[in-house]
PDB file of C-alpha atoms and ligand atoms in Angstrom:
ATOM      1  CA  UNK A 253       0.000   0.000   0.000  1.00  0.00           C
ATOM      2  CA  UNK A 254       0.946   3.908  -0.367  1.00  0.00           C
ATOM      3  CA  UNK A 255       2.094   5.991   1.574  1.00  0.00           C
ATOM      4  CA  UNK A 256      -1.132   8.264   1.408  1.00  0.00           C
ATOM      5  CA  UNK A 257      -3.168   5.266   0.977  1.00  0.00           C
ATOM      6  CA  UNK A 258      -2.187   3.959   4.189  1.00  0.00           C
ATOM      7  CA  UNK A 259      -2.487   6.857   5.824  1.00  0.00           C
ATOM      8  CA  UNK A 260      -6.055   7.796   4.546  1.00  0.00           C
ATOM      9  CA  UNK A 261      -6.577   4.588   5.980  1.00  0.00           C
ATOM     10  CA  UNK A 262      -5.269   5.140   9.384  1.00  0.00           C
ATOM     11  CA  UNK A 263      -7.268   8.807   9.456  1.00  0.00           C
ATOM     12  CA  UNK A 264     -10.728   7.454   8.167  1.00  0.00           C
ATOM     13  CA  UNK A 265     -10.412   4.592  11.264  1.00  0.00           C
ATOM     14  CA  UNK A 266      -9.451   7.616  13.770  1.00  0.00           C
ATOM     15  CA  UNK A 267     -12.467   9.904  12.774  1.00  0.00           C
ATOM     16  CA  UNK A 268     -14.549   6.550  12.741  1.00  0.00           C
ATOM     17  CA  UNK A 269     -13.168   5.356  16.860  1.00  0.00           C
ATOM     18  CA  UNK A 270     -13.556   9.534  17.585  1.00  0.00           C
ATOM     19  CA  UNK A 271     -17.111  10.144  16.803  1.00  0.00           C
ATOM     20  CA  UNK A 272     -18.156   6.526  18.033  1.00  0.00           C
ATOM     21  CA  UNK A 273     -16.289   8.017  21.339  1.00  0.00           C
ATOM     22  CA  UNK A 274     -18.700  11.157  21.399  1.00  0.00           C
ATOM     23  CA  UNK A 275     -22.074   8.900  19.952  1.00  0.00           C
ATOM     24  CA  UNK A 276     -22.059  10.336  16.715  1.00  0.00           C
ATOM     25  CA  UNK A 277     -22.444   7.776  13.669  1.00  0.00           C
ATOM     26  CA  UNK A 278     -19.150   8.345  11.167  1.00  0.00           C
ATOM     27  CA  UNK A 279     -21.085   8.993   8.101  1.00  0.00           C
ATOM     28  CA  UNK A 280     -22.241  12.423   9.801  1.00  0.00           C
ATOM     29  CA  UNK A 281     -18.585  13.201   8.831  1.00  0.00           C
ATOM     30  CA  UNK A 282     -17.223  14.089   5.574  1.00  0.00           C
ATOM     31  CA  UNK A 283     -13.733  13.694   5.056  1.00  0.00           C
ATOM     32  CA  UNK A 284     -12.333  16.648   2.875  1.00  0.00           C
ATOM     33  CA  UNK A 285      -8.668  15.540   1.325  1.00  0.00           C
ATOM     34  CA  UNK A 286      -6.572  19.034   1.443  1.00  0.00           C
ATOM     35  CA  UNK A 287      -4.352  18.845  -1.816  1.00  0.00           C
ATOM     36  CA  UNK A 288      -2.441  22.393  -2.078  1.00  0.00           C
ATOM     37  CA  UNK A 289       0.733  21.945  -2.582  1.00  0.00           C
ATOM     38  CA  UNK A 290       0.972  18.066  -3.986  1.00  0.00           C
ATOM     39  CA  UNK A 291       1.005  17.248  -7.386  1.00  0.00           C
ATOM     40  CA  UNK A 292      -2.114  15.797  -9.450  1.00  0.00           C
ATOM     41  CA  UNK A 293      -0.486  12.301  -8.799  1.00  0.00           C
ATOM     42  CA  UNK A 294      -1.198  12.281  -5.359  1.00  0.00           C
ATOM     43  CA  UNK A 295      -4.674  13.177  -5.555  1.00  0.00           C
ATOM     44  CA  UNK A 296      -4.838  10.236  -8.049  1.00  0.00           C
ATOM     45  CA  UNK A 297      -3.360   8.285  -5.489  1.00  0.00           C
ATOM     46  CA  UNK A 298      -5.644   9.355  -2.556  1.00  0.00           C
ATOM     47  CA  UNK A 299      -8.972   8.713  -5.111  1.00  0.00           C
ATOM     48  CA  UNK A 300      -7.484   5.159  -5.766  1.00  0.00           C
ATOM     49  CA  UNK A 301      -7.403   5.387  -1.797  1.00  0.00           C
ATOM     50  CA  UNK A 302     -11.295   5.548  -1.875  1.00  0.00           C
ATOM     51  CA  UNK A 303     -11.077   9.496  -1.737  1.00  0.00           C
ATOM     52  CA  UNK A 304     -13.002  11.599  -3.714  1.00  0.00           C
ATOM     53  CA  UNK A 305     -13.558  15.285  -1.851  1.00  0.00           C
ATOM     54  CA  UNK A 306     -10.735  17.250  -2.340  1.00  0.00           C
ATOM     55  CA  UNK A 307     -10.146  20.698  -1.241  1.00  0.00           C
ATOM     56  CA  UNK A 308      -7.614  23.202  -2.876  1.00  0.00           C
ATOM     57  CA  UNK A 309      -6.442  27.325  -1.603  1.00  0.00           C
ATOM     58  CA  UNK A 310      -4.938  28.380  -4.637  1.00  0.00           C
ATOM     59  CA  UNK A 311      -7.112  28.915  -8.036  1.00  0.00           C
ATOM     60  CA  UNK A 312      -4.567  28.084 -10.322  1.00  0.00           C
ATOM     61  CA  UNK A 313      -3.161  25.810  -8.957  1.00  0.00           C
ATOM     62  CA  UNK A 314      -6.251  23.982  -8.761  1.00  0.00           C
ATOM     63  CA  UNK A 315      -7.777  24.574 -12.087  1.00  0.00           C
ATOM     64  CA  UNK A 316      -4.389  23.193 -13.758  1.00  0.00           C
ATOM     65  CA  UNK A 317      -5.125  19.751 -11.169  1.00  0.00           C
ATOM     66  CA  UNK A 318      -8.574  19.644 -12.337  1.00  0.00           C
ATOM     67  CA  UNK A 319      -7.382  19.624 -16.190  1.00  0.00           C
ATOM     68  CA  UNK A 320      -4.828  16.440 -15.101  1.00  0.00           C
ATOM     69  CA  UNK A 321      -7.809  15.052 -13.268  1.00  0.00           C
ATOM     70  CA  UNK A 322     -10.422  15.294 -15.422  1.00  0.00           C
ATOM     71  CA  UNK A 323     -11.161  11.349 -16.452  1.00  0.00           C
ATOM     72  CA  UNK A 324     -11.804  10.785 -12.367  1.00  0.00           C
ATOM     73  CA  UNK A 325     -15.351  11.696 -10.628  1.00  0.00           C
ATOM     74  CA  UNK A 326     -13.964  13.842  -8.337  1.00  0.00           C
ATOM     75  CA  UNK A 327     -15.758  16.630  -6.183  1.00  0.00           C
ATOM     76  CA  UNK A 328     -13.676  20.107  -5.628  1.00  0.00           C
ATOM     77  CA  UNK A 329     -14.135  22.679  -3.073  1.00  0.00           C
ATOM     78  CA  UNK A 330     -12.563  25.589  -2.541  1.00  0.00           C
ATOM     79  CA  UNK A 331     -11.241  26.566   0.934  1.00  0.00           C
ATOM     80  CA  UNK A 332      -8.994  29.912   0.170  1.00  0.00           C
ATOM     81  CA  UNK A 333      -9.070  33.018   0.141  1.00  0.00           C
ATOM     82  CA  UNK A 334     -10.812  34.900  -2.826  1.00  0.00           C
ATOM     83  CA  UNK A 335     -10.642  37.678  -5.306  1.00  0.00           C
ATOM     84  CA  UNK A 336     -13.313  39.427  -6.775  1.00  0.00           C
ATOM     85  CA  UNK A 337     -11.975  38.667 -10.394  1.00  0.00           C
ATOM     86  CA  UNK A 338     -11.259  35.007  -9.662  1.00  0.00           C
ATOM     87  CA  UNK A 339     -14.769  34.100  -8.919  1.00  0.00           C
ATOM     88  CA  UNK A 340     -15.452  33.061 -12.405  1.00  0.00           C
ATOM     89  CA  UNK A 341     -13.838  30.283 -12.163  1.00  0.00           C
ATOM     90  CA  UNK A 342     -14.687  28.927  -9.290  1.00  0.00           C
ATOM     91  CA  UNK A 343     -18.276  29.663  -9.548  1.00  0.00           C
ATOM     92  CA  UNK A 344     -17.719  27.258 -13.062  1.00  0.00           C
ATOM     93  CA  UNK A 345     -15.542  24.565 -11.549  1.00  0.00           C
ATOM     94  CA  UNK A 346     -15.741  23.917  -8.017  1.00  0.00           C
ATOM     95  CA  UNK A 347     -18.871  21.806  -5.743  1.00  0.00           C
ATOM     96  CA  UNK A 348     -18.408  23.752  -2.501  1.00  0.00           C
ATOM     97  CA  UNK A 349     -17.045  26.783  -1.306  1.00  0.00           C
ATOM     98  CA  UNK A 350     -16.345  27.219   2.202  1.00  0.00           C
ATOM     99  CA  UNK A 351     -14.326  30.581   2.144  1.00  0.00           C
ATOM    100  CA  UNK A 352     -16.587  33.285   1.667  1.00  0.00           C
ATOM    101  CA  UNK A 353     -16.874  35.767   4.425  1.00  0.00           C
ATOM    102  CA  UNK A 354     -18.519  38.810   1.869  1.00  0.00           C
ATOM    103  CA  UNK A 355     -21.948  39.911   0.251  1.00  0.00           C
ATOM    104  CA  UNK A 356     -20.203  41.040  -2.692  1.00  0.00           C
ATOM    105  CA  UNK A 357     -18.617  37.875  -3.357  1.00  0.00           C
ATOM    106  CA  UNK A 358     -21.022  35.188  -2.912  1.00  0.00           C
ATOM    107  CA  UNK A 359     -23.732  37.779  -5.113  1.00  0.00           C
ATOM    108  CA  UNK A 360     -21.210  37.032  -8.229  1.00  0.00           C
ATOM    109  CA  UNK A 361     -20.520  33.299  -7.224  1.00  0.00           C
ATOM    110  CA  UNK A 362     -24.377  33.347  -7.346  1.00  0.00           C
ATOM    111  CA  UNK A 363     -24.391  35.797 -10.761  1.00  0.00           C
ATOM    112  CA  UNK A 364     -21.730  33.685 -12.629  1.00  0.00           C
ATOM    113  CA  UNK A 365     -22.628  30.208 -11.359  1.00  0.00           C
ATOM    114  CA  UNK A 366     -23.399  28.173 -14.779  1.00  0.00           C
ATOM    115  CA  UNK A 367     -27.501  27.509 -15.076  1.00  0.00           C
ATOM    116  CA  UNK A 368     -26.566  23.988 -15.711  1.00  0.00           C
ATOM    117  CA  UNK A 369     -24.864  22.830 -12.909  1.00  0.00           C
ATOM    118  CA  UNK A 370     -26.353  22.623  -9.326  1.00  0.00           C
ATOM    119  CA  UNK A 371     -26.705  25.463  -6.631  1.00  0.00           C
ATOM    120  CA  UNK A 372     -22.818  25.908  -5.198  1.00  0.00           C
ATOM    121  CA  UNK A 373     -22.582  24.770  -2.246  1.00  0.00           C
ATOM    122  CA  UNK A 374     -21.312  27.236   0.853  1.00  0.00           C
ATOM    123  CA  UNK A 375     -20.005  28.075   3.915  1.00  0.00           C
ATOM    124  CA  UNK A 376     -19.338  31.231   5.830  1.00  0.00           C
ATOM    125  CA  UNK A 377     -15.841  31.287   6.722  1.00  0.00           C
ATOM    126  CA  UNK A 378     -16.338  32.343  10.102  1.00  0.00           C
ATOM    127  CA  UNK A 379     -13.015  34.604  12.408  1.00  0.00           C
ATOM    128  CA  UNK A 380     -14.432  32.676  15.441  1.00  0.00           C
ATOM    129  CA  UNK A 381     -11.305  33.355  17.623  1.00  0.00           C
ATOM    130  CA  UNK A 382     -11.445  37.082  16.532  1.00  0.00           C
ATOM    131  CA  UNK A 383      -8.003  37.289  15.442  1.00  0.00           C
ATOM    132  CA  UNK A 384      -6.564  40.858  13.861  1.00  0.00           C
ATOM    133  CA  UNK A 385      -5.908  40.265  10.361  1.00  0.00           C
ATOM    134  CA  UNK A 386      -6.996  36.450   9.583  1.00  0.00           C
ATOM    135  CA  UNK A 387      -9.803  35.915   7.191  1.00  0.00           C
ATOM    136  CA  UNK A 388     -13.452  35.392   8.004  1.00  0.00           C
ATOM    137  CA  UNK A 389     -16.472  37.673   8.754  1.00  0.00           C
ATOM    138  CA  UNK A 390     -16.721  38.422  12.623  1.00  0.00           C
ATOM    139  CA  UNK A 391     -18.696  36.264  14.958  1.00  0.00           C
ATOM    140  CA  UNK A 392     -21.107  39.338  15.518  1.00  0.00           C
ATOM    141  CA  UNK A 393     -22.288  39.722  11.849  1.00  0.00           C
ATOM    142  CA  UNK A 394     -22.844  36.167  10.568  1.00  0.00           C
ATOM    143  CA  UNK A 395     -26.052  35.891  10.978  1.00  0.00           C
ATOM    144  CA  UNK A 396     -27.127  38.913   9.474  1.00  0.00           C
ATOM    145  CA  UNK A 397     -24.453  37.780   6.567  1.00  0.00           C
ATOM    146  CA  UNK A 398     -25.693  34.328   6.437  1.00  0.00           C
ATOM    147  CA  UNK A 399     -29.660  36.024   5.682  1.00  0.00           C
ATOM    148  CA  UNK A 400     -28.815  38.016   2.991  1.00  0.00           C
ATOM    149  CA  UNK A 401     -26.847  34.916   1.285  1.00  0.00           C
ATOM    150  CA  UNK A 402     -29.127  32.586   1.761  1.00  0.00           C
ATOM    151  CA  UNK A 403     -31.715  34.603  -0.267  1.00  0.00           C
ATOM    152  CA  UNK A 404     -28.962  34.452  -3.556  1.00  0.00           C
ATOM    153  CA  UNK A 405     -30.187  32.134  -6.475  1.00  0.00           C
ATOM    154  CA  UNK A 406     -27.916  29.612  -7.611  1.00  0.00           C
ATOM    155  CA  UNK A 407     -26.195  29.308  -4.492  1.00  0.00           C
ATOM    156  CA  UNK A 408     -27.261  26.628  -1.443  1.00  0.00           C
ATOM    157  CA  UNK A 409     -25.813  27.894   1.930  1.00  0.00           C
ATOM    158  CA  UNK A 410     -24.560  24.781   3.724  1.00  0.00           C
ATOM    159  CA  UNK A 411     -23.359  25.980   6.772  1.00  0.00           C
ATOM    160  CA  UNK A 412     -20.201  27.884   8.701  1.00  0.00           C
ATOM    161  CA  UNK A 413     -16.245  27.184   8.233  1.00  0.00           C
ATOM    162  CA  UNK A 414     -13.512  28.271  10.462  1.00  0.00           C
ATOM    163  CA  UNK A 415     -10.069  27.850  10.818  1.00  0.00           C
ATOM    164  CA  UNK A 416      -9.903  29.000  14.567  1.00  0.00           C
ATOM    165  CA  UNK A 417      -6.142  30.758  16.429  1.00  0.00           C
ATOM    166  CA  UNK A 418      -4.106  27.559  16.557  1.00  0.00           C
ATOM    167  CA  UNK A 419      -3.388  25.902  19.800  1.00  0.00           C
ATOM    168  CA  UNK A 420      -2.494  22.366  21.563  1.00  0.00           C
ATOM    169  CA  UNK A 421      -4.490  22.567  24.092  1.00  0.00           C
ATOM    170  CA  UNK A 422      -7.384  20.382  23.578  1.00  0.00           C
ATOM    171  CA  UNK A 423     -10.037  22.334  25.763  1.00  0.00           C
ATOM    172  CA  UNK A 424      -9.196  25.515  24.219  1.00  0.00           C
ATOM    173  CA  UNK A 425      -9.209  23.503  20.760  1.00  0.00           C
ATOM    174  CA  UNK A 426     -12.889  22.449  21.823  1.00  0.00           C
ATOM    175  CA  UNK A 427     -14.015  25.810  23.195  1.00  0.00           C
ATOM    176  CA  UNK A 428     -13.247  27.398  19.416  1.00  0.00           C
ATOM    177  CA  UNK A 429     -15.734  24.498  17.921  1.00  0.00           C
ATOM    178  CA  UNK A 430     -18.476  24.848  20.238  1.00  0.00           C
ATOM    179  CA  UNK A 431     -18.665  28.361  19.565  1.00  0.00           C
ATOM    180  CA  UNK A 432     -18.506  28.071  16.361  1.00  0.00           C
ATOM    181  CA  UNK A 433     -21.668  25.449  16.665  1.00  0.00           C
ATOM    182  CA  UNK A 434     -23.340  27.647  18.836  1.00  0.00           C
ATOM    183  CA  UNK A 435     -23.201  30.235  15.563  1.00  0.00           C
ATOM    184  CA  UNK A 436     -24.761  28.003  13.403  1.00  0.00           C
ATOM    185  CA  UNK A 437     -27.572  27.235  16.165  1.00  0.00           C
ATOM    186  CA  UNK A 438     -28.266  30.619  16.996  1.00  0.00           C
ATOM    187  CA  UNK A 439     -28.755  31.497  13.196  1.00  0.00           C
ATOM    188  CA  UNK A 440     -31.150  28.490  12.362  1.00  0.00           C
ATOM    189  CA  UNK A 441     -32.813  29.789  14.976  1.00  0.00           C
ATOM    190  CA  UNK A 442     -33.525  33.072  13.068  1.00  0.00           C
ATOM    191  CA  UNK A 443     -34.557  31.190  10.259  1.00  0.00           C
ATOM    192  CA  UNK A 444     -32.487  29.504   8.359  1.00  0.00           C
ATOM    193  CA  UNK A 445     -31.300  25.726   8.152  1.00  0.00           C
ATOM    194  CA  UNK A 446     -27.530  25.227   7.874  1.00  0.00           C
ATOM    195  CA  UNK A 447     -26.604  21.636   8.114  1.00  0.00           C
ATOM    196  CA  UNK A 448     -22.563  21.840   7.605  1.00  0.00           C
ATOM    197  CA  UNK A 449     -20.056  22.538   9.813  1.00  0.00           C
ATOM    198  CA  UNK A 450     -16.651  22.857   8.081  1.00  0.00           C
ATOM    199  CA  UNK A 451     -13.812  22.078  10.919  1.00  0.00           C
ATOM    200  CA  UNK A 452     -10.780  20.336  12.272  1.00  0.00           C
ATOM    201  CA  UNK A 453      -7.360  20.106  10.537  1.00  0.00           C
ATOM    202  CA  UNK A 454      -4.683  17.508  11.079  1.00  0.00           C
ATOM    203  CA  UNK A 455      -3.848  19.315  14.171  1.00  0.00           C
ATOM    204  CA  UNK A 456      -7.318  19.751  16.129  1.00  0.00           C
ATOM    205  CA  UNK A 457      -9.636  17.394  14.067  1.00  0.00           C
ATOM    206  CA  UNK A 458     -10.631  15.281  17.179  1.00  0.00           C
ATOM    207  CA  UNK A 459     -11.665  17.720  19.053  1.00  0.00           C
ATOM    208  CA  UNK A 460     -13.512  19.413  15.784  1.00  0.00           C
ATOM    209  CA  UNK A 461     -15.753  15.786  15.755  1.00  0.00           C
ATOM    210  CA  UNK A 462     -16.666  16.215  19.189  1.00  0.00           C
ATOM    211  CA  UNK A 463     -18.000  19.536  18.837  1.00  0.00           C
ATOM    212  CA  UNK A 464     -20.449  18.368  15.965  1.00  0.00           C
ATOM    213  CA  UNK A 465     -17.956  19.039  12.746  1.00  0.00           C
ATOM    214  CA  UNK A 466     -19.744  17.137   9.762  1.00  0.00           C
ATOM    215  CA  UNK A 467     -16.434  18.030   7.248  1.00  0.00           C
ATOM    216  CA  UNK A 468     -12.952  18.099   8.394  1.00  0.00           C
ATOM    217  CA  UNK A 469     -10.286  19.250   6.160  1.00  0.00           C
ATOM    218  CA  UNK A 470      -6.895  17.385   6.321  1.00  0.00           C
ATOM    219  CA  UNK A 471      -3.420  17.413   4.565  1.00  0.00           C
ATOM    220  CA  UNK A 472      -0.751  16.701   6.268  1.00  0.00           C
ATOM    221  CA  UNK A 473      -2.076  13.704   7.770  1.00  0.00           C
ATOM    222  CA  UNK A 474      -3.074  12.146   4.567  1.00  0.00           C
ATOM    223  CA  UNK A 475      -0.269  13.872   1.765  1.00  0.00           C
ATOM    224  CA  UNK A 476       2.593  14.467   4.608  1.00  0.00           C
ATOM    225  CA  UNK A 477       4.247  18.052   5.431  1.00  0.00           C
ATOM    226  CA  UNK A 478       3.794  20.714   2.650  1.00  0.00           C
ATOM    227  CA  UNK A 479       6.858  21.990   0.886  1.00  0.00           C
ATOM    228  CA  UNK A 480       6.616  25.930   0.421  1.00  0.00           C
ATOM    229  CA  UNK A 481       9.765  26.063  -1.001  1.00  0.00           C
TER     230      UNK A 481
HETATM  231  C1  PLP B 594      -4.194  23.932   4.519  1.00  0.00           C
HETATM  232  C2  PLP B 594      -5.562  23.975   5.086  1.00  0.00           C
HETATM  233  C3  PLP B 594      -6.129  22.857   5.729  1.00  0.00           C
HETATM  234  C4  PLP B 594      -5.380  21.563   5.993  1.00  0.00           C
HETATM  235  O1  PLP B 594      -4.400  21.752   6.981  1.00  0.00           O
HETATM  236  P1  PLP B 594      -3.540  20.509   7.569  1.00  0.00           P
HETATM  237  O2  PLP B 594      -2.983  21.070   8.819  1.00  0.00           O
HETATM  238  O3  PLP B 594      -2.485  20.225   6.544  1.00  0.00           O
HETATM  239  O4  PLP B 594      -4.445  19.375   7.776  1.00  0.00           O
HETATM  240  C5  PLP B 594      -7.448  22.957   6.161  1.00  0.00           C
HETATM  241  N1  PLP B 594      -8.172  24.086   5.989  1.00  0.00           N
HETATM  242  C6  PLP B 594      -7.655  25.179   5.396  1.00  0.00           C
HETATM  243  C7  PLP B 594      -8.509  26.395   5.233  1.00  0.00           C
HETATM  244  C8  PLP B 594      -6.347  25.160   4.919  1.00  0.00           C
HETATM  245  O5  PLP B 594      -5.841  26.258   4.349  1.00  0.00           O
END
């Protein structure tokens, strides 16, 4: 077996033994496959694997994977930041976004989204530890965010992403989660009916399951570290 085989092996049994640990059945969780940074091959590696969500940051990047890719079913979501003038593309070629944290962008993912495909799926990125200068609309104004997108044709809004202030500690991990759950609660409550809950990384994915995460996003547990170089 692969290298990434094995270890997509090894992090499907962990989220399975995790959310049987906190009651939770293991097909509640989605397993997202972050790719950025590793070649098409890998991903082709991961899908033989038994993977088939994979996540990417970087448009480019991904669009030039997707063209490699293109004889596998695969489903793409994007997770980075974006541009104004790249949402084109991903409104043409991605399932899910779970990055979008402005009015003005999800109204043109919603304008430009082909008529043929199905509603885009996505998620509020949310800054749930309220750090200066990180991505994400604040805590305080998702809800009133989350209304106005949810009214947007062509789009389905899922549910909330975050990618909370990193830390070891696993309360502190937890606390992050919870209040990012308690978001989404709080806005079904005025209304609406988000389902998704995008969180956990290699680092904090545990403790993402037993706050009620129904996708986690993981790399470098499945592809190994990331090379920036
Ligand atoms: C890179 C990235 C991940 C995956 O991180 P790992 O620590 O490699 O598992 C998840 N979510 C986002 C938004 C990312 O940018």
């Amino acid at each position: 077996m692969t290298t990434i085989a094995s270890n997509l092996q090894a992090v499907r049994a962990s989220i399975t033994a995790t959310a049987r640990a906190c009651n939770r059945a293991d097909d509640d969780i989605t397993l997202l496959a972050v790719s950025k940074n590793f070649p098409s091959d890998a991903i082709r590696t991961a899908y033989h694997g038994g993977q088939a969500n994979f996540a990417e940051n970087y448009l480019q990047e991904a669009l030039d994977k997707m063209a490699a890719l293109h004889d596998l079913p695969l489903h793409w979501h994007f997770i980075g930041p974006i541009q104004s003038n790249k949402t084109r593309a991903i409104a043409e070629n991605f399932s899910w976004v779970h990055s979008v944290d402005r009015y003005k962008v999800a109204e043109r993912l919603s304008q430009q989204r082909p008529a043929d495909l199905p509603p885009l799926q996505i998620c509020l990125q949310v800054n749930i530890s309220g750090e200066v200068s990180k991505s994400g609309v604040a805590a305080a104004e998702a809800a009133e965010l989350a209304i106005r997108i949810a009214a947007l044709p062509n789009l389905k809004l899922r549910g909330l992403m975050t990618v909370p202030a990193p830390s070891d500690d696993v309360m502190q991990q937890r606390a992050a989660f919870a209040d990012l759950r308690a978001l989404k609660d709080s806005i079904n409550s005025a209304g609406l009916h988000l389902d998704t809950l995008s969180m956990g990384m290699s680092h904090d994915y545990p403790a993402a399951i037993a706050e009620g995460a129904t996708m986690v996003r993981i790399g470098t547990a499945i592809f190994g570290m990331r090379n920036y170089a």
